[in-house]
Structures are given as C-alpha cells and as structure tokens.
Short mmCIF file of C-alpha atoms and ligand atoms in Angstrom, two decimals:
data_model
loop_
_atom_site.label_atom_id
_atom_site.label_comp_id
_atom_site.label_asym_id
_atom_site.label_seq_id
_atom_site.Cartn_x
_atom_site.Cartn_y
_atom_site.Cartn_z
CA GLN A 1 20.99 -79.52 30.78
CA THR A 2 23.71 -78.52 33.09
CA GLY A 3 23.26 -75.04 34.69
CA HIS A 4 19.31 -75.28 33.50
CA PHE A 5 16.42 -75.35 36.84
CA THR A 6 12.86 -76.01 37.54
CA TYR A 7 12.14 -72.51 39.23
CA ASP A 8 9.46 -73.89 41.81
CA PRO A 9 7.47 -70.90 42.54
CA GLY A 10 6.22 -72.62 45.49
CA PHE A 11 2.79 -72.05 44.54
CA THR A 12 0.23 -73.18 42.09
CA SER A 13 1.63 -71.28 39.81
CA THR A 14 -0.69 -69.04 37.54
CA ALA A 15 1.79 -68.48 35.16
CA SER A 16 0.57 -67.95 31.47
CA CYS A 17 3.98 -69.49 29.37
CA ASP A 18 7.59 -70.88 30.40
CA SER A 19 10.05 -69.08 29.02
CA ALA A 20 14.15 -69.57 29.73
CA ILE A 21 14.67 -65.86 28.98
CA THR A 22 14.32 -63.94 31.61
CA TYR A 23 14.36 -64.42 34.83
CA ILE A 24 13.40 -62.29 37.99
CA ASP A 25 13.32 -62.58 41.78
CA GLY A 26 11.00 -59.64 42.70
CA ASP A 27 11.85 -60.15 46.22
CA GLN A 28 15.39 -60.50 45.78
CA GLY A 29 15.60 -57.57 43.44
CA VAL A 30 17.09 -60.17 41.02
CA LEU A 31 17.41 -59.81 36.81
CA MET A 32 18.67 -62.35 35.01
CA HIS A 33 18.63 -62.40 31.36
CA ARG A 34 19.31 -66.50 30.15
CA GLY A 35 21.00 -66.81 33.34
CA TYR A 36 23.37 -63.59 33.28
CA LYS A 37 23.23 -60.77 35.98
CA ILE A 38 21.88 -57.38 34.84
CA GLU A 39 24.08 -55.85 36.54
CA GLU A 40 27.17 -57.84 34.80
CA LEU A 41 25.67 -57.75 31.41
CA ALA A 42 25.58 -53.51 31.82
CA ALA A 43 28.94 -53.62 33.04
CA SER A 44 31.01 -56.13 30.46
CA SER A 45 28.58 -56.31 27.87
CA ASP A 46 26.66 -54.19 24.97
CA TYR A 47 23.31 -53.74 23.19
CA MET A 48 24.45 -56.07 20.20
CA GLU A 49 25.69 -58.90 22.95
CA VAL A 50 22.92 -58.88 24.64
CA CYS A 51 20.45 -59.12 21.87
CA TYR A 52 22.07 -61.99 20.24
CA LEU A 53 22.01 -63.88 23.61
CA LEU A 54 18.26 -62.75 24.69
CA LEU A 55 17.66 -64.14 20.36
CA LYS A 56 20.12 -67.12 20.50
CA GLY A 57 20.12 -67.76 24.42
CA GLU A 58 24.16 -67.69 24.57
CA LEU A 59 26.94 -64.91 24.91
CA PRO A 60 28.71 -64.82 21.44
CA THR A 61 32.24 -65.63 20.21
CA GLU A 62 34.31 -62.70 18.76
CA GLU A 63 33.33 -63.94 15.13
CA GLU A 64 29.75 -64.32 15.86
CA LYS A 65 29.33 -61.13 17.37
CA THR A 66 31.23 -59.55 14.16
CA LYS A 67 28.45 -61.29 12.24
CA PHE A 68 25.38 -60.49 13.32
CA SER A 69 26.45 -56.85 13.86
CA THR A 70 27.02 -56.47 10.49
CA ASP A 71 23.66 -58.40 9.63
CA ILE A 72 21.70 -56.15 11.68
CA THR A 73 23.47 -52.92 10.53
CA TYR A 74 22.85 -53.49 6.88
CA HIS A 75 18.94 -54.18 8.47
CA THR A 76 18.69 -49.91 9.73
CA MET A 77 17.87 -48.52 6.47
CA LEU A 78 14.07 -47.88 5.97
CA HIS A 79 12.32 -48.54 2.74
CA GLU A 80 12.05 -45.05 0.98
CA GLN A 81 8.93 -45.70 0.87
CA LEU A 82 8.00 -45.78 4.28
CA ILE A 83 8.89 -41.80 4.71
CA GLN A 84 5.67 -41.13 3.31
CA PHE A 85 3.95 -42.67 6.60
CA PHE A 86 5.53 -39.95 8.85
CA ARG A 87 4.02 -36.75 6.38
CA GLY A 88 0.75 -38.42 7.20
CA PHE A 89 0.90 -37.21 11.38
CA ARG A 90 0.46 -33.93 12.18
CA ARG A 91 3.65 -32.01 13.19
CA ASP A 92 2.68 -32.22 16.88
CA ALA A 93 1.94 -35.85 17.20
CA HIS A 94 3.35 -37.61 20.30
CA PRO A 95 5.97 -40.05 18.69
CA MET A 96 4.63 -43.10 20.13
CA ALA A 97 1.38 -42.55 18.13
CA VAL A 98 3.65 -42.48 14.74
CA MET A 99 6.05 -45.24 16.43
CA VAL A 100 3.15 -47.71 16.50
CA GLY A 101 1.61 -46.77 12.91
CA VAL A 102 4.97 -46.45 11.05
CA VAL A 103 6.21 -50.05 13.10
CA GLY A 104 2.36 -51.50 11.80
CA ALA A 105 3.22 -50.16 8.42
CA LEU A 106 6.19 -52.58 7.88
CA SER A 107 4.00 -55.47 7.45
CA ALA A 108 2.90 -53.51 4.56
CA PHE A 109 6.46 -53.86 2.70
CA TYR A 110 7.56 -57.39 5.33
CA HIS A 111 4.14 -59.94 5.54
CA ASP A 112 3.77 -61.45 1.82
CA SER A 113 8.13 -62.43 2.94
CA THR A 114 7.50 -63.43 6.38
CA ASP A 115 6.83 -66.99 6.57
CA ILE A 116 6.33 -67.17 10.10
CA ASN A 117 6.23 -70.89 10.25
CA ASP A 118 9.74 -70.45 8.54
CA PRO A 119 12.51 -70.49 11.60
CA HIS A 120 14.70 -68.77 9.33
CA GLN A 121 12.41 -66.32 8.49
CA ARG A 122 11.29 -65.45 11.54
CA MET A 123 14.87 -64.36 12.80
CA VAL A 124 14.80 -62.17 9.84
CA ALA A 125 12.30 -60.45 10.81
CA SER A 126 13.62 -59.92 14.29
CA TYR A 127 16.86 -58.81 12.96
CA ARG A 128 15.02 -56.17 10.29
CA LEU A 129 12.96 -54.69 14.11
CA ILE A 130 15.48 -54.64 16.09
CA ALA A 131 17.61 -53.13 13.24
CA LYS A 132 15.33 -49.96 11.94
CA MET A 133 13.25 -49.46 15.21
CA PRO A 134 16.09 -47.04 15.51
CA THR A 135 16.20 -45.59 12.75
CA ILE A 136 11.93 -44.98 12.82
CA ALA A 137 12.35 -43.69 16.06
CA ALA A 138 14.87 -40.95 15.50
CA MET A 139 12.56 -40.49 12.37
CA ALA A 140 10.01 -39.52 14.67
CA TYR A 141 12.01 -37.24 16.61
CA LYS A 142 12.88 -35.57 13.25
CA TYR A 143 9.85 -35.31 11.92
CA SER A 144 8.51 -33.25 15.11
CA VAL A 145 11.21 -30.60 14.97
CA GLY A 146 10.78 -30.44 11.84
CA GLN A 147 14.41 -31.26 10.67
CA PRO A 148 15.71 -32.87 7.66
CA PHE A 149 16.06 -36.92 8.27
CA VAL A 150 19.46 -38.44 8.84
CA TYR A 151 20.32 -41.45 7.29
CA PRO A 152 21.91 -44.58 9.04
CA ARG A 153 25.50 -44.97 8.24
CA ASN A 154 27.39 -48.37 8.68
CA ASP A 155 30.40 -47.37 10.15
CA LEU A 156 28.97 -46.51 13.66
CA SER A 157 27.86 -48.98 16.17
CA TYR A 158 24.27 -49.41 17.11
CA ALA A 159 24.03 -46.44 19.30
CA GLU A 160 26.18 -44.38 18.01
CA ASN A 161 23.59 -44.66 14.89
CA PHE A 162 20.84 -44.09 17.25
CA LEU A 163 22.73 -41.33 18.26
CA HIS A 164 23.83 -39.70 14.72
CA MET A 165 20.15 -40.20 13.11
CA THR A 166 18.68 -38.04 15.92
CA PHE A 167 21.13 -35.36 16.69
CA SER A 168 23.10 -34.60 13.28
CA VAL A 169 21.61 -32.16 10.85
CA PRO A 170 23.24 -32.01 6.94
CA ALA A 171 25.04 -28.97 8.29
CA GLU A 172 26.63 -30.31 11.42
CA GLU A 173 27.69 -34.10 12.53
CA TYR A 174 27.23 -35.06 15.93
CA LYS A 175 29.92 -35.19 18.11
CA ILE A 176 29.69 -38.64 19.36
CA SER A 177 31.31 -39.01 22.89
CA PRO A 178 32.35 -42.10 23.82
CA THR A 179 31.12 -41.61 27.38
CA ILE A 180 27.39 -40.76 25.84
CA ALA A 181 27.50 -43.78 23.22
CA ARG A 182 28.12 -46.08 26.32
CA ALA A 183 25.86 -44.56 28.50
CA MET A 184 23.32 -45.11 25.43
CA ASP A 185 24.09 -48.26 24.57
CA ARG A 186 23.45 -49.24 29.07
CA ILE A 187 20.44 -47.30 28.62
CA PHE A 188 19.11 -50.09 25.58
CA ILE A 189 20.65 -53.19 27.85
CA LEU A 190 18.45 -52.00 30.98
CA HIS A 191 15.31 -52.21 28.78
CA ALA A 192 15.90 -55.19 27.00
CA ASP A 193 13.85 -57.85 28.15
CA HIS A 194 11.76 -58.26 31.39
CA GLU A 195 9.85 -61.46 31.27
CA GLN A 196 6.20 -61.31 30.61
CA ASN A 197 5.32 -57.60 31.14
CA ALA A 198 2.21 -56.20 30.14
CA SER A 199 3.44 -54.79 26.93
CA THR A 200 5.56 -58.40 26.23
CA SER A 201 2.27 -60.15 27.08
CA THR A 202 0.81 -58.36 24.21
CA VAL A 203 3.01 -59.30 21.53
CA ARG A 204 2.47 -63.39 22.78
CA LEU A 205 -1.17 -63.10 22.83
CA ALA A 206 -1.24 -60.84 19.17
CA GLY A 207 1.56 -63.91 18.09
CA SER A 208 -0.19 -66.75 19.44
CA SER A 209 -3.14 -66.36 16.81
CA GLY A 210 -0.59 -65.65 14.27
CA ALA A 211 0.04 -62.69 13.40
CA ASN A 212 3.02 -61.37 11.62
CA PRO A 213 5.49 -60.10 13.98
CA PHE A 214 5.73 -56.44 12.91
CA ALA A 215 2.19 -56.22 13.80
CA CYS A 216 2.89 -57.67 17.11
CA ILE A 217 5.46 -55.42 17.99
CA ALA A 218 3.47 -52.41 16.78
CA ALA A 219 0.58 -53.94 19.88
CA GLY A 220 3.26 -53.97 22.74
CA ILE A 221 4.71 -50.76 21.58
CA ALA A 222 0.57 -49.03 21.52
CA CYS A 223 0.68 -50.56 25.96
CA LEU A 224 4.18 -49.93 26.37
CA TRP A 225 2.63 -46.48 25.84
CA GLY A 226 1.08 -46.83 29.05
CA PRO A 227 1.90 -44.19 32.24
CA ALA A 228 1.22 -46.84 34.36
CA HIS A 229 3.91 -49.23 32.67
CA GLY A 230 6.78 -47.80 29.70
CA GLY A 231 5.20 -44.49 29.67
CA ALA A 232 6.44 -43.71 33.02
CA ASN A 233 9.25 -42.55 32.56
CA GLU A 234 7.86 -39.41 30.73
CA ALA A 235 5.74 -39.45 33.64
CA VAL A 236 8.63 -39.09 36.28
CA LEU A 237 9.79 -35.86 34.58
CA THR A 238 6.63 -34.51 34.32
CA MET A 239 6.26 -34.97 37.95
CA LEU A 240 9.27 -33.80 38.97
CA GLU A 241 9.07 -30.47 37.03
CA GLU A 242 5.45 -30.07 38.95
CA ILE A 243 6.90 -30.80 42.35
CA GLY A 244 9.92 -28.28 41.53
CA SER A 245 11.55 -28.03 44.79
CA VAL A 246 13.00 -29.99 47.41
CA ASP A 247 10.52 -28.36 50.01
CA ARG A 248 7.57 -29.78 48.08
CA VAL A 249 8.27 -33.47 48.63
CA GLN A 250 6.54 -34.00 51.53
CA GLU A 251 3.38 -32.44 49.56
CA PHE A 252 3.46 -35.10 46.86
CA ILE A 253 4.20 -38.61 50.07
CA ALA A 254 1.39 -37.61 50.75
CA LYS A 255 -0.65 -37.27 47.91
CA ALA A 256 0.42 -40.50 46.28
CA LYS A 257 -0.17 -42.45 49.90
CA ASP A 258 -3.76 -40.94 49.84
CA LYS A 259 -5.86 -44.01 48.70
CA ASN A 260 -8.61 -41.14 47.39
CA ASP A 261 -6.41 -39.30 45.18
CA PRO A 262 -4.73 -40.82 42.02
CA PHE A 263 -1.47 -39.44 42.10
CA ARG A 264 0.90 -41.78 42.53
CA LEU A 265 4.27 -41.65 42.61
CA MET A 266 5.78 -42.45 39.25
CA GLY A 267 8.21 -43.88 38.60
CA PHE A 268 7.93 -45.93 42.12
CA GLY A 269 6.39 -49.49 42.91
CA HIS A 270 6.10 -52.71 40.58
CA ARG A 271 3.75 -55.82 40.02
CA VAL A 272 7.00 -58.15 40.41
CA TYR A 273 10.18 -56.40 42.35
CA LYS A 274 9.23 -55.75 46.19
CA ASN A 275 13.06 -54.72 46.72
CA TYR A 276 14.71 -52.47 45.03
CA ASP A 277 15.13 -52.78 41.04
CA PRO A 278 18.40 -53.89 39.70
CA ARG A 279 17.88 -51.39 36.87
CA ALA A 280 17.26 -48.25 38.71
CA LYS A 281 20.14 -49.28 40.90
CA VAL A 282 22.71 -48.97 37.08
CA MET A 283 20.29 -46.21 36.20
CA GLN A 284 21.22 -43.99 38.75
CA GLU A 285 24.90 -44.59 37.97
CA THR A 286 24.30 -43.92 34.61
CA CYS A 287 22.61 -40.57 35.40
CA HIS A 288 25.49 -39.20 37.53
CA GLU A 289 28.33 -40.34 34.73
CA VAL A 290 26.00 -38.88 32.50
CA LEU A 291 25.41 -35.19 33.88
CA ASP A 292 29.50 -35.10 35.45
CA GLU A 293 30.24 -36.18 31.52
CA LEU A 294 28.24 -33.28 30.44
CA GLY A 295 29.54 -30.82 33.15
CA ILE A 296 25.79 -30.56 34.89
CA LYS A 297 26.42 -32.93 37.89
CA ASP A 298 24.15 -30.46 40.07
CA GLU A 299 21.82 -30.59 37.53
CA PRO A 300 18.58 -29.81 39.45
CA MET A 301 15.95 -32.74 38.54
CA LEU A 302 18.83 -35.43 39.90
CA LYS A 303 19.22 -33.82 43.12
CA LEU A 304 15.22 -33.24 43.46
CA ALA A 305 15.20 -37.19 42.52
CA MET A 306 17.61 -38.27 44.92
CA GLU A 307 15.99 -36.67 47.36
CA LEU A 308 12.30 -37.66 46.81
CA GLU A 309 13.48 -41.71 46.86
CA ARG A 310 15.88 -40.66 50.18
CA ILE A 311 11.94 -39.05 51.68
CA ALA A 312 10.21 -42.02 50.10
CA LEU A 313 12.37 -44.84 51.43
CA GLU A 314 12.27 -43.68 54.83
CA ASP A 315 8.44 -43.27 54.64
CA GLU A 316 6.84 -46.35 56.52
CA TYR A 317 4.14 -46.42 53.55
CA PHE A 318 6.71 -46.90 51.04
CA ILE A 319 8.35 -49.53 53.55
CA GLU A 320 5.14 -51.39 53.96
CA LYS A 321 4.14 -51.21 50.48
CA LYS A 322 7.50 -52.04 49.45
CA LEU A 323 7.67 -49.49 47.07
CA PHE A 324 11.28 -49.10 45.49
CA PRO A 325 12.68 -47.11 42.61
CA ASN A 326 12.24 -48.46 39.64
CA VAL A 327 13.81 -48.56 36.12
CA ASP A 328 11.76 -45.53 34.82
CA PHE A 329 13.06 -43.36 38.06
CA TYR A 330 16.63 -42.04 37.04
CA SER A 331 16.48 -43.07 33.34
CA GLY A 332 14.19 -39.96 32.18
CA ILE A 333 16.96 -37.17 33.76
CA ILE A 334 19.26 -38.72 32.12
CA LEU A 335 17.69 -38.44 28.02
CA LYS A 336 16.79 -34.95 29.28
CA ALA A 337 20.27 -33.85 29.85
CA LEU A 338 20.79 -36.20 26.13
CA GLY A 339 18.96 -33.62 24.91
CA PHE A 340 15.44 -35.83 24.55
CA PRO A 341 12.62 -34.06 24.62
CA THR A 342 10.06 -35.98 27.12
CA SER A 343 8.34 -37.54 24.30
CA MET A 344 10.80 -39.48 22.93
CA PHE A 345 11.21 -41.33 26.60
CA THR A 346 8.93 -44.01 25.45
CA VAL A 347 10.17 -44.50 22.37
CA LEU A 348 13.65 -44.86 23.54
CA PHE A 349 11.82 -47.83 25.51
CA ALA A 350 10.46 -49.35 22.77
CA LEU A 351 13.21 -49.24 20.90
CA ALA A 352 15.36 -50.87 23.20
CA ARG A 353 12.61 -53.37 24.52
CA THR A 354 12.05 -55.12 20.78
CA VAL A 355 14.68 -57.37 20.66
CA GLY A 356 12.78 -58.52 24.19
CA TRP A 357 9.47 -58.46 22.31
CA VAL A 358 10.51 -60.39 19.39
CA ALA A 359 12.91 -63.06 21.35
CA GLN A 360 10.17 -63.74 23.59
CA TRP A 361 7.79 -64.21 20.08
CA ASN A 362 10.20 -66.58 18.30
CA GLU A 363 10.60 -68.45 21.88
CA MET A 364 6.52 -69.09 21.66
CA MET A 365 6.95 -69.65 18.09
CA GLU A 366 9.07 -72.46 18.04
CA ASP A 367 7.29 -74.41 20.96
CA PRO A 368 5.07 -76.70 18.98
CA GLY A 369 2.72 -77.16 21.15
CA GLN A 370 1.52 -73.69 20.80
CA LYS A 371 -1.96 -72.55 21.03
CA ILE A 372 -3.98 -69.04 20.44
CA GLY A 373 -4.18 -67.38 23.70
CA ARG A 374 -7.51 -67.26 25.60
CA PRO A 375 -7.54 -65.86 28.78
CA ARG A 376 -10.53 -66.49 30.48
CA GLN A 377 -13.11 -64.93 32.64
CA LEU A 378 -15.28 -64.56 36.10
CA TYR A 379 -18.54 -64.22 34.30
CA THR A 380 -20.28 -61.12 37.11
CA GLY A 381 -23.27 -60.19 35.10
CA TYR A 382 -26.97 -61.35 34.99
CA ALA A 383 -28.10 -64.70 35.00
CA GLU A 384 -30.56 -66.02 31.86
CA ARG A 385 -33.72 -63.35 31.53
CA PRO A 386 -36.38 -63.31 28.91
CA PHE A 387 -35.78 -60.77 26.16
CA VAL A 388 -38.80 -57.28 26.56
CA PRO A 389 -39.76 -56.14 23.34
CA ILE A 390 -39.12 -51.96 23.01
CA ASN A 391 -43.02 -51.18 23.90
CA LYS A 392 -42.89 -52.68 27.37
CA ARG A 393 -39.25 -51.27 28.58
C1 LIG B 401 7.66 -50.75 33.72
O1 LIG B 401 6.18 -55.69 34.52
C2 LIG B 401 7.35 -55.30 34.48
O2 LIG B 401 7.96 -55.63 34.31
C3 LIG B 401 7.31 -53.42 33.68
C4 LIG B 401 8.52 -53.04 33.51
C5 LIG B 401 9.12 -53.21 32.20
O3 LIG B 401 10.40 -53.42 32.09
O4 LIG B 401 8.53 -54.29 31.48
O5 LIG B 401 9.20 -53.24 34.54
C6 LIG B 401 8.32 -51.67 33.26
O6 LIG B 401 6.68 -50.58 33.49
C7 LIG B 401 7.89 -50.23 35.41
C8 LIG B 401 6.69 -49.68 36.26
C9 LIG B 401 6.53 -48.23 36.30
N1 LIG B 401 5.27 -47.20 36.08
C10 LIG B 401 5.56 -46.53 37.29
O7 LIG B 401 6.77 -46.19 38.03
C11 LIG B 401 4.18 -46.14 38.15
C12 LIG B 401 4.32 -45.86 39.10
N2 LIG B 401 3.99 -47.05 39.78
C13 LIG B 401 2.67 -47.45 40.17
O8 LIG B 401 1.61 -46.55 38.98
C14 LIG B 401 2.29 -49.28 40.15
O9 LIG B 401 3.79 -49.06 41.09
C15 LIG B 401 2.51 -50.16 39.01
C16 LIG B 401 1.41 -49.79 38.29
C17 LIG B 401 4.34 -50.18 38.82
C18 LIG B 401 2.25 -51.40 40.40
O10 LIG B 401 0.91 -51.17 40.21
P1 LIG B 401 0.48 -52.35 41.40
O11 LIG B 401 0.75 -53.94 40.57
O12 LIG B 401 -0.98 -52.20 41.70
O13 LIG B 401 1.28 -52.74 42.17
P2 LIG B 401 1.29 -53.61 43.80
O14 LIG B 401 -0.05 -54.26 43.91
O15 LIG B 401 2.60 -53.43 44.04
O16 LIG B 401 0.88 -51.80 44.82
C19 LIG B 401 0.61 -52.15 45.92
C20 LIG B 401 0.50 -50.67 46.70
C21 LIG B 401 -0.81 -50.36 46.11
O17 LIG B 401 -1.89 -50.34 47.24
P3 LIG B 401 -3.08 -50.76 47.87
O18 LIG B 401 -3.77 -51.38 46.69
O19 LIG B 401 -1.93 -52.15 48.57
O20 LIG B 401 -4.00 -50.51 48.98
O21 LIG B 401 1.34 -49.98 47.19
C22 LIG B 401 0.21 -48.57 46.06
C23 LIG B 401 -0.76 -49.25 45.27
O22 LIG B 401 -1.72 -48.53 45.09
N3 LIG B 401 1.30 -48.26 44.76
C24 LIG B 401 1.57 -46.92 44.97
C25 LIG B 401 2.39 -47.08 43.97
N4 LIG B 401 2.58 -47.93 43.36
C26 LIG B 401 2.04 -48.80 43.97
N5 LIG B 401 1.24 -46.11 45.59
C27 LIG B 401 1.78 -45.21 45.71
N6 LIG B 401 3.05 -44.50 44.69
C28 LIG B 401 3.36 -45.90 43.63
N7 LIG B 401 4.12 -45.36 42.57
#
C-alpha cells in the first residue's frame, strides 16, 4: 500500500510480532502512530481522534468522529452492581489494586456477550473498555477519599467527564477550565500507545490464549503497575520529594551511577529511546502551561525536576549510557498540581493506555495466522540425574 514501508531493522529481528500501529525510532527519538508524529497529534488532534486512529488506522472525518465519540460516551456508565466490588476493598487500598480487580471483574459482566472471534463484538468490547476506564478510575479515587461516586455525563468530552467524575462533589460541580481539560486530553494522547512495551506485550500474550479482552486488560494493568514501567510516574514524585532541594541533586545523581546502589533516577532512561523521549518534551511544555494556568509557575518540584534534568544531561555517565527523561519524568508534577494523589498517577497511565492495549489486541486477533504465544528459554539447570529417596538424602 502507498506510504507503507517494511522497516528493515538491519539486524536479525527478535521482534515478538508484526504491527502497523506504532513506530518508534529509539536512536532518533521518533514516535509515530499510524504514520503521524506524536508531536503533531498532541498539538493538533485530540484523544478521541487518536483512539479512532489507533483502532481503525485512519484519522476520522467530522462525521466519523462524532459517531465514535457518541458511541464511547454512551458506554461510560458501569453496571450498578459493579459498585459492590469497590466496597470490598479497604479505603487505603492502592487504586491500581482496585483497577486490576474491577477491570478483571468486567469479565463477569460481559464475558458471555463477547465472542472474540466476531470482529464487531471485539470492537464493542474495545469501546466498552475505553469508555469505562475513566469511570472506574474516578470511582477508585472517590472510594479512596471517602466521597460519593459521581456518575458520567453525556454532555462532556472524554477528558472533561473524567475530571468531573473525579473532582465534582454532590454539593459542587468541578469547574472545568478549558486549558486544564486540554492538558488532560493531551496527557491521555501521550500515553495512548507505545509499541510492544511490557504491559502491551502482556495483553498480547494473554489474548493469544483466547482469554477475554477484559481479563487481558486487567493483566496489562497489573504489569503497568511496576515502578520500572508505568509506576515510574508515581516513583518520580516520591524521588523528587526525597531529594527535596537542588543542593542534594548531585548526591542522588551519584547514587544513580553507583552500581552497588539499586537506586535509579526515576523518569530517566528507556529500553528503546537512546535519545530524548518525544513525549517528555511535550509533557514538559504541558507542565508549564498547567502550572501557569493554576498560578503556580514557580512550583518548587518543577524547578527541582528541571535542574535535575539539566545536571543529569551534562553528566558523562548519563551521556555515555544515553539516558534521557522519559514520558514519566514530568507527568507526575502536572497530575499533582491538578490535585491527584501520587497513588492515582499510574491509574491515569492505565486509563490512557487502554486504547493502545485494545488496538494491539484487535490487531493480533485479526491475524489469521495468530497462534498462542509461547516464549522459550535457555535451560541452565541440572542435566538428568537419578531420584534419591528421602531416607538417603
Ligand atoms: C515506561 O517500554 C516502553 O515503551 C515503556 C514506556 C511506555 O510508554 O510503555 O515508555 C513507559 O515504562 C517508561 C520507563 C519508566 N521507567 C523509569 O523511568 C524507571 C527508571 N528507568 C530505569 O529503570 C530504566 O531506564 C528502564 C527500566 C526504563 C530501562 O532499563 P534498561 O532496559 O536496563 O535500560 P538500559 O539497558 O538502556 O540501561 C543502560 C544502562 C544500564 O547500566 P549497565 O547495565 O549498562 O551498567 O543504564 C543504566 C542501566 O542500569 N540505567 C540507569 C537508569 N536507566 C538505565 N541508571 C540510572 N538511572 C536510570 N534511570
């Protein structure tokens, strides 16, 4: 097809799969979704358009976008009985534990009506997941702070609805600033998909066995929780709070370089990017926009993060190891300024990444040659040896 190319990595590929959804050039710091650069999508598109693009392969027309957004909006409500699942958790349960549990529980509500061999039913399940994640995420937050759940509204955009369900209370609607809603939408775009990262590979592997998509996404959420992956945005804030001030930055840079110290500079480094993560640049710009809008542009955490970045990028270890800020380095500062507790940061990552997970799951399910994933190993254990009865051991 015109415009499509076969990317020759120039090495014997150890690729886990073929995919036409997202392209990353780690050396050049390039990220594209279906051929569109992330910088352009973040600047000129919105999350609903990016969801349509990831799922269907093309940017929608006005009419297609309106129908898609409406279809998503009319799936945002949860089955009322699912509320019981939240009440089983302790109030101080980590919201990611709640997400894994409640999203997995969606299987019990929709599994029987989801024939994964029917493309239409796969798409309905995908729409349900994209639509319900903000509702579940907001409910996880409300439950953790002891406030009543707030139902979704059909007159709000995807990002506005999430902010409304999270921060409105019966006594007072959350006043949605267009700048904040736009920033929230852009944060969702920046997290939407990222090729075969650990959690996406988890979703694909789970899906390859024929498991239902709700269970597969719950598996993806569990994998994303790790601090080396999506949990890093929460870990960055914890790290910045521990560093506390600019005069302690060098001490922590030294810890990060010390092979005997397990400390890693959170929000820095990437398995694929050996250049600046293009999402981090947009996230930093968004951080300035949000803090300006909130009248806290002198937020000490931002100043500390920028000084940490400046020093690290001038350090020969970080230069030699090609370690740059990644998507998680600035996102937490924005989310904290918006009023989210650090425990909700990875929940927002999972919310936004759901479209990438379901797009990749659909791509795998559409492949007629798809087989169950079955990674192999290099065996390093004993050669064969005779059994020894216990009285002779
Ligand atoms: C995400 O895969 C994806 O696409 C993920 C993601 C997505 O959108 O799905 O982009 C989201 O997970 C971003 C990454 C978030 N995690 C963090 O910010 C945690 C801090 N980062 C590190 O834990 C680390 O950079 C990883 C886990 C992200 C990558 O680790 P790797 O695969 O070991 O990185 P590498 O092989 O390039 O490391 C090269 C060297 C190693 O030292 P040596 O073995 O060569 O001696 O650099 C070191 C690493 O130990 N190193 C760091 C470091 N990151 C790597 N040293 C100090 N601080 C760091 N942050």
